[in-house]
XYZ file of C-alpha atoms in Angstrom:
491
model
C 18.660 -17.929 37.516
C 18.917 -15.726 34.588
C 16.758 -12.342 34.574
C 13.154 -12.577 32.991
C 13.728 -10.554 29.725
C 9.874 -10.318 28.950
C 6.382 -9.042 30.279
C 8.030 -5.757 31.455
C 4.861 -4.026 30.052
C 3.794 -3.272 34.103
C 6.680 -1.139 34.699
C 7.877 -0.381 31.175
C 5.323 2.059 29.267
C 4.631 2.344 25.058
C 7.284 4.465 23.305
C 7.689 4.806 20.164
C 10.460 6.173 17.731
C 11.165 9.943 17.920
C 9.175 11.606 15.602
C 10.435 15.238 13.533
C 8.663 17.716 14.471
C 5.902 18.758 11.721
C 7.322 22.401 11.217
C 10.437 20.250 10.433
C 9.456 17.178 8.499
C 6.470 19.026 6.074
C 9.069 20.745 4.140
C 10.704 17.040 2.787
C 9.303 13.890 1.554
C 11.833 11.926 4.245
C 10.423 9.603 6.565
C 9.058 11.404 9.731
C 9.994 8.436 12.445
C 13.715 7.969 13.398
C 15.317 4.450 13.984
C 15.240 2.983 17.201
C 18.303 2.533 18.580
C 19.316 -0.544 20.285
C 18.677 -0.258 23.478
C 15.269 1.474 23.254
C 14.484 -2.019 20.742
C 15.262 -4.119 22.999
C 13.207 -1.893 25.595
C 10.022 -1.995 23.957
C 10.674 -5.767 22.726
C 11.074 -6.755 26.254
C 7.276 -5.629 27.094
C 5.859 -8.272 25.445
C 3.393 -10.655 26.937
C 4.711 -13.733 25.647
C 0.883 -14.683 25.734
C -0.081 -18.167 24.760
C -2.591 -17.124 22.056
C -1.013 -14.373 20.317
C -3.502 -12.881 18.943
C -1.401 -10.350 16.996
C 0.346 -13.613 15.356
C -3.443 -14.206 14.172
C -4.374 -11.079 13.297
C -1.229 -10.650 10.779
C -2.406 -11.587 7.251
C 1.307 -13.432 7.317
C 1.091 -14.700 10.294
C 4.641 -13.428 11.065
C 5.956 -15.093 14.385
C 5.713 -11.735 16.068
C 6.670 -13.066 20.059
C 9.589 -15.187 19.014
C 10.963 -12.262 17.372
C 10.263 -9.914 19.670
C 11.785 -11.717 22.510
C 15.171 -12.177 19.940
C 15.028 -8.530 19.527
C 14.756 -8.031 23.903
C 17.347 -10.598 24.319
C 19.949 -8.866 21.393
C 19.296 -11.803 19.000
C 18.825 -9.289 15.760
C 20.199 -11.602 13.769
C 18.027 -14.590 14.437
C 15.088 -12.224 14.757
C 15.934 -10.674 11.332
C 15.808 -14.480 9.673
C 12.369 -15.505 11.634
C 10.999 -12.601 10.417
C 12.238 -12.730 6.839
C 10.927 -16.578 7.427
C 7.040 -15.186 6.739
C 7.573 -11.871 5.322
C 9.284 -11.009 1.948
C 9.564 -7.291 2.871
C 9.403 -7.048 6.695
C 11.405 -3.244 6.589
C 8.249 -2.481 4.311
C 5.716 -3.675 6.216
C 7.079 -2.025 9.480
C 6.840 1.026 7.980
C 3.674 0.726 6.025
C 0.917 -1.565 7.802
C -1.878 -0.283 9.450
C -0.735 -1.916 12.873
C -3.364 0.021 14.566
C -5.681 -1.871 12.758
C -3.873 -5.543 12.536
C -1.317 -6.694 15.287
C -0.692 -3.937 17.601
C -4.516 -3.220 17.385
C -5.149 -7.089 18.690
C -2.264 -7.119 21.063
C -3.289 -8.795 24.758
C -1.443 -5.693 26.637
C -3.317 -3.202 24.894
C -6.833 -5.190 25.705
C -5.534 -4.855 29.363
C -4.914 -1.122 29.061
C -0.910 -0.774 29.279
C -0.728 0.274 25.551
C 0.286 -2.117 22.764
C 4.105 -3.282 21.913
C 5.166 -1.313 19.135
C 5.291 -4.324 16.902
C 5.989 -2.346 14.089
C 8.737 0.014 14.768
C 10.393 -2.999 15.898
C 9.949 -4.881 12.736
C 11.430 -2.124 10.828
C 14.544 -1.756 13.303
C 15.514 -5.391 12.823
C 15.239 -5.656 9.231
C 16.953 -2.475 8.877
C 20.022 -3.405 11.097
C 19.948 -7.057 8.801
C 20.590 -4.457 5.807
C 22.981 -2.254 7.508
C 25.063 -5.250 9.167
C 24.946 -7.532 5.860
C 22.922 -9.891 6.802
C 20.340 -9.831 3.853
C 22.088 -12.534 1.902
C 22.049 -12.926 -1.986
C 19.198 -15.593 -3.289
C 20.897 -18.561 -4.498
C 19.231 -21.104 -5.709
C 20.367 -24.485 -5.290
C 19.824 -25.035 -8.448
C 18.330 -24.193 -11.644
C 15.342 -25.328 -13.450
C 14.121 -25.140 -16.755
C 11.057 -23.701 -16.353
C 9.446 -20.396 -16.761
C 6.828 -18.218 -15.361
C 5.336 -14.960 -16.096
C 4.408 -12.167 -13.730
C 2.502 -9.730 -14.735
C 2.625 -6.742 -12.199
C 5.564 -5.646 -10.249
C 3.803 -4.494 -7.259
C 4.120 -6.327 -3.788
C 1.814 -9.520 -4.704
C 4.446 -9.964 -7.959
C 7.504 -9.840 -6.298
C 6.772 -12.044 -3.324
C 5.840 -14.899 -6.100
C 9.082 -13.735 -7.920
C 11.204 -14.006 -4.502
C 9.605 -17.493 -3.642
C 10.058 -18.762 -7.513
C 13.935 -17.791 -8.113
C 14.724 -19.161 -4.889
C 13.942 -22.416 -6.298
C 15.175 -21.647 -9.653
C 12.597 -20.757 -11.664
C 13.399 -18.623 -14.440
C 11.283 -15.299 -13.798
C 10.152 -12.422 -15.985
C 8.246 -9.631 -14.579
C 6.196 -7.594 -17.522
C 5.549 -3.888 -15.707
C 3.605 -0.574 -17.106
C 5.810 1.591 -15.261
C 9.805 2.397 -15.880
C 10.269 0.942 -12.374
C 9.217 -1.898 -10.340
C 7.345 -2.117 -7.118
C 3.865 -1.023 -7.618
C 2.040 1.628 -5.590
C 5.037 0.963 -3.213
C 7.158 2.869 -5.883
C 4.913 5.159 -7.425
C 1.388 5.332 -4.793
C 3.141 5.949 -1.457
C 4.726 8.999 -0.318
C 8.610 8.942 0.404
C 7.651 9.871 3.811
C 5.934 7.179 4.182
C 8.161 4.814 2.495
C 11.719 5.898 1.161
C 12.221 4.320 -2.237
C 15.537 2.898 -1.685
C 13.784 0.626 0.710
C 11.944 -0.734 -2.250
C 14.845 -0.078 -4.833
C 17.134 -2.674 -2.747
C 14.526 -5.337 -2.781
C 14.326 -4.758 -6.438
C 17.558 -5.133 -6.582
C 18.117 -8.423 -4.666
C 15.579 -9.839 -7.016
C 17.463 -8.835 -10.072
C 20.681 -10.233 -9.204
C 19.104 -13.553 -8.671
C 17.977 -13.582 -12.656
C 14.357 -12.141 -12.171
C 13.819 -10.768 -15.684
C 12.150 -7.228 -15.501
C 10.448 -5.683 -18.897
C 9.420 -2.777 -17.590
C 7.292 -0.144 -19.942
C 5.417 -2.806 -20.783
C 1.594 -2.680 -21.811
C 0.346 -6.249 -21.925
C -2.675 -6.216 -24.492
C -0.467 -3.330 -26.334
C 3.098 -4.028 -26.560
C 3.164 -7.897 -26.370
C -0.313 -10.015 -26.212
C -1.454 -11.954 -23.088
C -1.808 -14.736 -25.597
C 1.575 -14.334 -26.704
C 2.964 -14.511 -22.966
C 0.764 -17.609 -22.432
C 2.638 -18.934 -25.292
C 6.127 -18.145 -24.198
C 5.566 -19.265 -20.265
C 4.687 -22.351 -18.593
C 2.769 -20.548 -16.178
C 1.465 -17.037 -15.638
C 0.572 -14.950 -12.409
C -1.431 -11.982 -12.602
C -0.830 -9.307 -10.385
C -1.811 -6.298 -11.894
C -3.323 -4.481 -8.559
C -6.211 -2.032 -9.447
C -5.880 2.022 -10.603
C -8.804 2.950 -12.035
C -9.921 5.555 -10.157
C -13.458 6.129 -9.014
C -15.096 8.939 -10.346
C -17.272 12.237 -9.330
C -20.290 13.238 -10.746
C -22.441 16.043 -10.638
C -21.975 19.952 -11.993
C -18.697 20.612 -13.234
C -17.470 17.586 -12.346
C -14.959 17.923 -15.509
C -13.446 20.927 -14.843
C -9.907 21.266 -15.225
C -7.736 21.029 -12.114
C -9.879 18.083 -10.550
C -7.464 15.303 -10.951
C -7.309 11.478 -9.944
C -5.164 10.512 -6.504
C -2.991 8.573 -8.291
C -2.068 10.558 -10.995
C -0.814 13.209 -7.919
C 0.806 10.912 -6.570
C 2.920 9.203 -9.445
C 3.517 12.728 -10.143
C 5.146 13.560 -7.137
C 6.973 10.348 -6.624
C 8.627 10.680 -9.781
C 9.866 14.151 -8.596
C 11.632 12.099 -5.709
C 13.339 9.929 -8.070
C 14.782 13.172 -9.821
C 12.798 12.592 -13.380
C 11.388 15.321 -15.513
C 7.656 15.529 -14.823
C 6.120 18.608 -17.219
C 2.486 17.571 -15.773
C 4.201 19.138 -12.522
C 6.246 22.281 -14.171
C 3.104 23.394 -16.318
C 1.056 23.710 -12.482
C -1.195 21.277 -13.551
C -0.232 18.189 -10.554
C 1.650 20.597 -8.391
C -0.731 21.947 -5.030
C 1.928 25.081 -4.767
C 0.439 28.192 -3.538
C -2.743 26.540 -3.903
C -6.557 25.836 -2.000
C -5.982 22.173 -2.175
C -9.351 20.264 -1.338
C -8.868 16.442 -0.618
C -12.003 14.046 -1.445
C -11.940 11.332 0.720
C -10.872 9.028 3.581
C -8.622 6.673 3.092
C -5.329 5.871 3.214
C -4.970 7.452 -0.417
C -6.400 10.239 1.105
C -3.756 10.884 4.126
C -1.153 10.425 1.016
C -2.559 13.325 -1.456
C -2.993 15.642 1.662
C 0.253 15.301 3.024
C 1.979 15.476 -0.391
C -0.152 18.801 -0.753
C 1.379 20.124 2.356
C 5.137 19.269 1.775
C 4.702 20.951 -1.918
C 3.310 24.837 -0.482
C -0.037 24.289 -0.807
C -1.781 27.706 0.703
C -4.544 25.395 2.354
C -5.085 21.703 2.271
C -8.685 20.480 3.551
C -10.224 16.822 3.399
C -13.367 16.375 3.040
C -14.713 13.240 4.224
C -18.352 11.942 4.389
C -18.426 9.914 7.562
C -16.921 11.456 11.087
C -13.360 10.463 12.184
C -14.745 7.314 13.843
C -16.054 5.692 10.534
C -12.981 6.553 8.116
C -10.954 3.541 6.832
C -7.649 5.519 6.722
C -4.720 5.255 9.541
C -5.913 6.989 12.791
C -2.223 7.526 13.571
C -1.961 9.181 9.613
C -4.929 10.963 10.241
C -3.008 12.466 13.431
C 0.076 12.976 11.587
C -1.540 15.046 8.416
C -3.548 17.238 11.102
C -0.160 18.065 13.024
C 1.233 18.905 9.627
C -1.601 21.266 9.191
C -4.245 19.790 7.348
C -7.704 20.608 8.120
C -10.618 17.693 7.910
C -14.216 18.963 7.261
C -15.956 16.009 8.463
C -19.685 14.757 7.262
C -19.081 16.576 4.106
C -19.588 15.886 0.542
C -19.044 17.257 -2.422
C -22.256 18.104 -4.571
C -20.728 20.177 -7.415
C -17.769 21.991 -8.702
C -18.042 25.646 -9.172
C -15.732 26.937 -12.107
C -14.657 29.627 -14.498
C -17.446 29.507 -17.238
C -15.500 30.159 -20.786
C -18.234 29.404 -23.458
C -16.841 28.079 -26.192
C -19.300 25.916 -27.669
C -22.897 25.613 -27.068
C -23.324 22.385 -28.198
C -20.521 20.914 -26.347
C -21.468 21.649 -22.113
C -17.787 20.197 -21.211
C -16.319 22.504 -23.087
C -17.476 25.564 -21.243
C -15.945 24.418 -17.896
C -12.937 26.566 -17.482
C -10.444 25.757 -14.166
C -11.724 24.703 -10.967
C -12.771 27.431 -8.302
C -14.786 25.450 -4.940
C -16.120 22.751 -4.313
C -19.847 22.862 -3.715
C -20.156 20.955 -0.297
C -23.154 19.313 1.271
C -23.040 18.528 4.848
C -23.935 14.669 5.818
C -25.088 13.194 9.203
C -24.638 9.360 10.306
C -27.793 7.171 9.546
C -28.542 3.609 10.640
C -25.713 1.023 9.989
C -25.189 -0.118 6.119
C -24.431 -4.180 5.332
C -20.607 -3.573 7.158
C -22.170 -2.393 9.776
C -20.816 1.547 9.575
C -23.605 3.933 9.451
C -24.642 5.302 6.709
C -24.619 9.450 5.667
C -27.382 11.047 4.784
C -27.890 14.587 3.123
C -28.710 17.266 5.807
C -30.798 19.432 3.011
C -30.043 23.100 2.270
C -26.822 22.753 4.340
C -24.871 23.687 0.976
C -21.673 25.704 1.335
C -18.393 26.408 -1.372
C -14.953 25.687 -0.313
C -12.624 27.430 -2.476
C -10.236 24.885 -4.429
C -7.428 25.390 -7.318
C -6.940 21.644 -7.135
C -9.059 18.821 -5.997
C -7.766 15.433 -5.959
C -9.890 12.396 -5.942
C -9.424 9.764 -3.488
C -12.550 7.833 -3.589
C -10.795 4.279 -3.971
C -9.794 2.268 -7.318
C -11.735 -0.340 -9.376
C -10.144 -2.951 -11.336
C -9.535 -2.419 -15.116
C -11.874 -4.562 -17.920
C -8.603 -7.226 -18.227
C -10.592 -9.599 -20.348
C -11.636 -6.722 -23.024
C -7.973 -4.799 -22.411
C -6.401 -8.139 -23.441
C -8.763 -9.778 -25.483
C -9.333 -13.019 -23.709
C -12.588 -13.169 -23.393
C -12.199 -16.659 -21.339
C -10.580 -15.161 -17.934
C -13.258 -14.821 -15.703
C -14.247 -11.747 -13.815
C -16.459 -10.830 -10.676
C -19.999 -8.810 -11.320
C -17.063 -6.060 -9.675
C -14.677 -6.442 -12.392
C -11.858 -8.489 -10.172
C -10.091 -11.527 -11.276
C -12.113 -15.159 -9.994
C -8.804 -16.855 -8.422
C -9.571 -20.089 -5.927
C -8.946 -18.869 -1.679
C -5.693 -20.709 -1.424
C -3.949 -22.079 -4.095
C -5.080 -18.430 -6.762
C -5.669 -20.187 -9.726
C -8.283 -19.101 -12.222
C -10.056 -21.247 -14.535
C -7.700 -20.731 -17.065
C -5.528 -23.562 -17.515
C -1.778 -22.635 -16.020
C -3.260 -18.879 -14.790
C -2.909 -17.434 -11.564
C -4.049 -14.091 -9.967
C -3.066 -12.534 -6.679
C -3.185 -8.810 -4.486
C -6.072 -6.163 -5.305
C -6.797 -7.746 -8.744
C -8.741 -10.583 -6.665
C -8.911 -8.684 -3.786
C -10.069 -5.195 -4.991
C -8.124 -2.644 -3.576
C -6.285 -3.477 -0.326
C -3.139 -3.618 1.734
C 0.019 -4.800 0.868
C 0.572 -6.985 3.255
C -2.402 -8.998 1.680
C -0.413 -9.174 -1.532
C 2.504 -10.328 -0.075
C 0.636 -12.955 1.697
C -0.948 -14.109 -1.701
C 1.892 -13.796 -3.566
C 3.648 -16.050 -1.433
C 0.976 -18.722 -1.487
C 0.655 -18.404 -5.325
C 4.320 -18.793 -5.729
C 4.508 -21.912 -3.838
C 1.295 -23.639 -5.500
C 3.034 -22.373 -9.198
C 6.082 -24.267 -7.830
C 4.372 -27.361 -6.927
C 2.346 -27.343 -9.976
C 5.538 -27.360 -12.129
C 6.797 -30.091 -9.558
C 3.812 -32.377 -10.317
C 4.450 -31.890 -13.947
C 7.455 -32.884 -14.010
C 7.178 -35.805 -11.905
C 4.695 -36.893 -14.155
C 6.855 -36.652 -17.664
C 9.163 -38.163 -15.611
C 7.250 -41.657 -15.112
């Protein structure tokens, strides 16, 4: 009888990838976790329950066939694993480095319930998709054959590509209208290269252009070319613009210079990566070096900015955040990660006011007498009853006021969508009372005729794994759409 090559979790324990040291890995924007090799793969693959609900299947927004492909990986099937996964994910290598797995699969898996620590789902996903690209096995799309049709994306971020991928595969002639000078979305320009190396996401791109997808990149729709006008030129149109308006601070000196938005940092620095000239970065003005960096927020954004802060010489790098370490919606594994690298988290904090350098220069004008940023004026919170979501609420503790000194605060208090129907003056797309796009759970149309919306512009702001998941689905209700149409000017 041939050996059981599952359910070793009893006598095999969690491991994970070897990760860099952080007196190693904070000086470079490389990825801190190394590659599994092989045998460690198939290792960790092998400690899977084979369970007969898996729950981690259900808990991933694709509902990516996670035991089949982990008992491939444990039995040296990479190859088959590598097309299962690739099956239900458009950018499995992405995912496995990016998802919150703490918070999806790994954090539903039946081992971990049972207390022998979860199957590193995602490492795992990463090493087979990775081998697939090393070994050749990502094949070229080729679609069987070519139709006339044509549909419009308008986003490059992970919700547009996934329709793009699932349209050119059937031959659908794709154009992709971007802001940026490169495609992918926050996956290009929000997340950190240590995070998420951008040849990861360049190669995608890639595969996607040499299957015809059209890209017109520094492109402002409702500036450079009309929404109307792409209505006019498509027979369909998918929006997928994400959301990056940043939200805001108020109170005194809220203006001052050197308090800048999360994603402007970010871009900023990203663009460094990809060797372009950045003169926001040279003048000082989005560059933390030698700086008291203060961090406002908890999120995911959040774990970005500070880390970023750190790998450019920032002299200190705090977050404040205004819930404890239990109630933040970032990574608890980032979280980890940033304090090894030596950022400090002032907890149950938030900021009141700025303090600045006062240069009066016109009385009649208060913003203009803000000079540069010196502290943040911090008031310390405590944990009320539970809010609607069930997280408890913070409340001001009063004359618990303090100043952190700051040279650059970055704002990571989330993004809101942009006013599309005033930015592209179409006053008939509808909107939420929050400013997202009104898209039907399923299929993602909108109630404009031939319109569909996917990712954070529905959503609000999200994961990616979300927009792949709607992309996907849009792509193939876009696709059978066109089918039906032509069917029907067939009869």
């Amino acid at each position: 009888m041939a050996k059981q090559p599952m359910l070793k979790f009893v006598t095999v324990g969690r491991d994970m990838p070897e990760k860099r040291a952080a007196d190693a890995r904070k000086d470079d924007f490389h990825e801190i976790y190394a590659e599994f090799a092989a045998q460690k793969a198939a290792e960790q693959a092998s400690r899977c329950s084979q369970c007969g609900v898996p729950y981690c299947q259900t808990h991933c927004p694709l509902h990516n066939n996670i035991p089949d492909w982990l008992r491939m990986t444990a039995e040296g099937r990479l190859k088959e694993a590598y097309d299962l996964s690739q099956s239900t994910n458009t950018f499995p290598e992405i995912c496995g480095r990016i998802c919150p797995q703490d918070r999806l699969c790994e954090g539903n898996c039946v081992i971990e319930q049972s207390g022998h620590g979860t199957v590193t789902i995602g490492a795992v996903e990463k090493y087979i998709t990775d081998t697939a690209w090393d070994n050749g096995w990502v094949e070229p799309i080729t679609p069987v054959a070519k139709r006339e049709e044509s549909v419009a994306i308008i986003g490059a971020g992970p919700g547009g590509l996934a329709a793009a991928d699932v349209l050119v595969r059937a031959g659908v002639n794709v154009t992709v209208y971007d802001r940026h000078d490169r495609a992918g979305g926050l996956m290009t320009y929000g997340i950190p290269g240590f995070k998420l190396e951008k040849d990861v996401v360049m190669r995608r791109v890639k595969l996607l252009e040499d299957a015809g997808v059209e890209f017109v990149l520094n492109c402002n729709v409702g500036k450079d070319i009309s929404f109307q006008d792409i209505r006019a030129i498509h027979d369909a149109v998918l929006l997928a613009t994400g959301v990056y308006k940043g939200r805001d601070l108020s109170g005194p000196g809220a203006g001052a210079k050197g308090i800048v938005p999360a994603l402007d940092y970010l871009t900023c620095s990203n663009k460094l990566g990809f060797g372009d000239a950045v003169p926001a970065f040279d003048s000082g003005e989005l560059n933390a070096e030698g700086k008291n960096v203060v961090v406002i927020g908890g999120g995911d954004t959040a774990m970005d900015c500070v880390r970023t802060a750190i790998r450019q010489g920032a002299k200190s790098v705090k977050c404040l955040y205004r819930r404890d370490r239990a109630n933040m919606p970032g990574s608890q594994r980032e979280t980890q990660n940033a304090e090894e690298e030596g950022v400090e988290f002032v907890w149950l904090s938030a900021p009141k006011g700025f303090t600045t350098d006062l240069r009066v220069t016109d009385a009649a004008n208060p913003s203009a007498q803000l000079g540069p940023v010196k502290g943040v004026i911090v008031q310390k919170m405590r944990l009320g009853a539970p809010d609607a979501t069930g997280r408890r609420s913070p409340e001001v503790i009063e004359d618990s006021d303090y100043t952190e000194d700051a040279d650059l605060v970055i704002k990571a208090l989330g993004f809101e969508p942009e006013d599309l129907p005033t930015l592209w003056d179409e006053k008939d797309l509808t909107v939420t009372r929050w400013g997202t796009v009104k898209a039907a759970f399923g299929t993602h149309r909108t109630d404009m005729d031939g319109v569909w919306a996917v990712g954070d512009i529905v959503r609000g702001a999200s994961l990616v794994v979300w927009a792949i998941r709607d992309g996907r689905e849009a792509g193939a209700n876009i696709l059978a759409t066109l089918d039906a149409a032509r069917a029907l000017a067939a009869e």
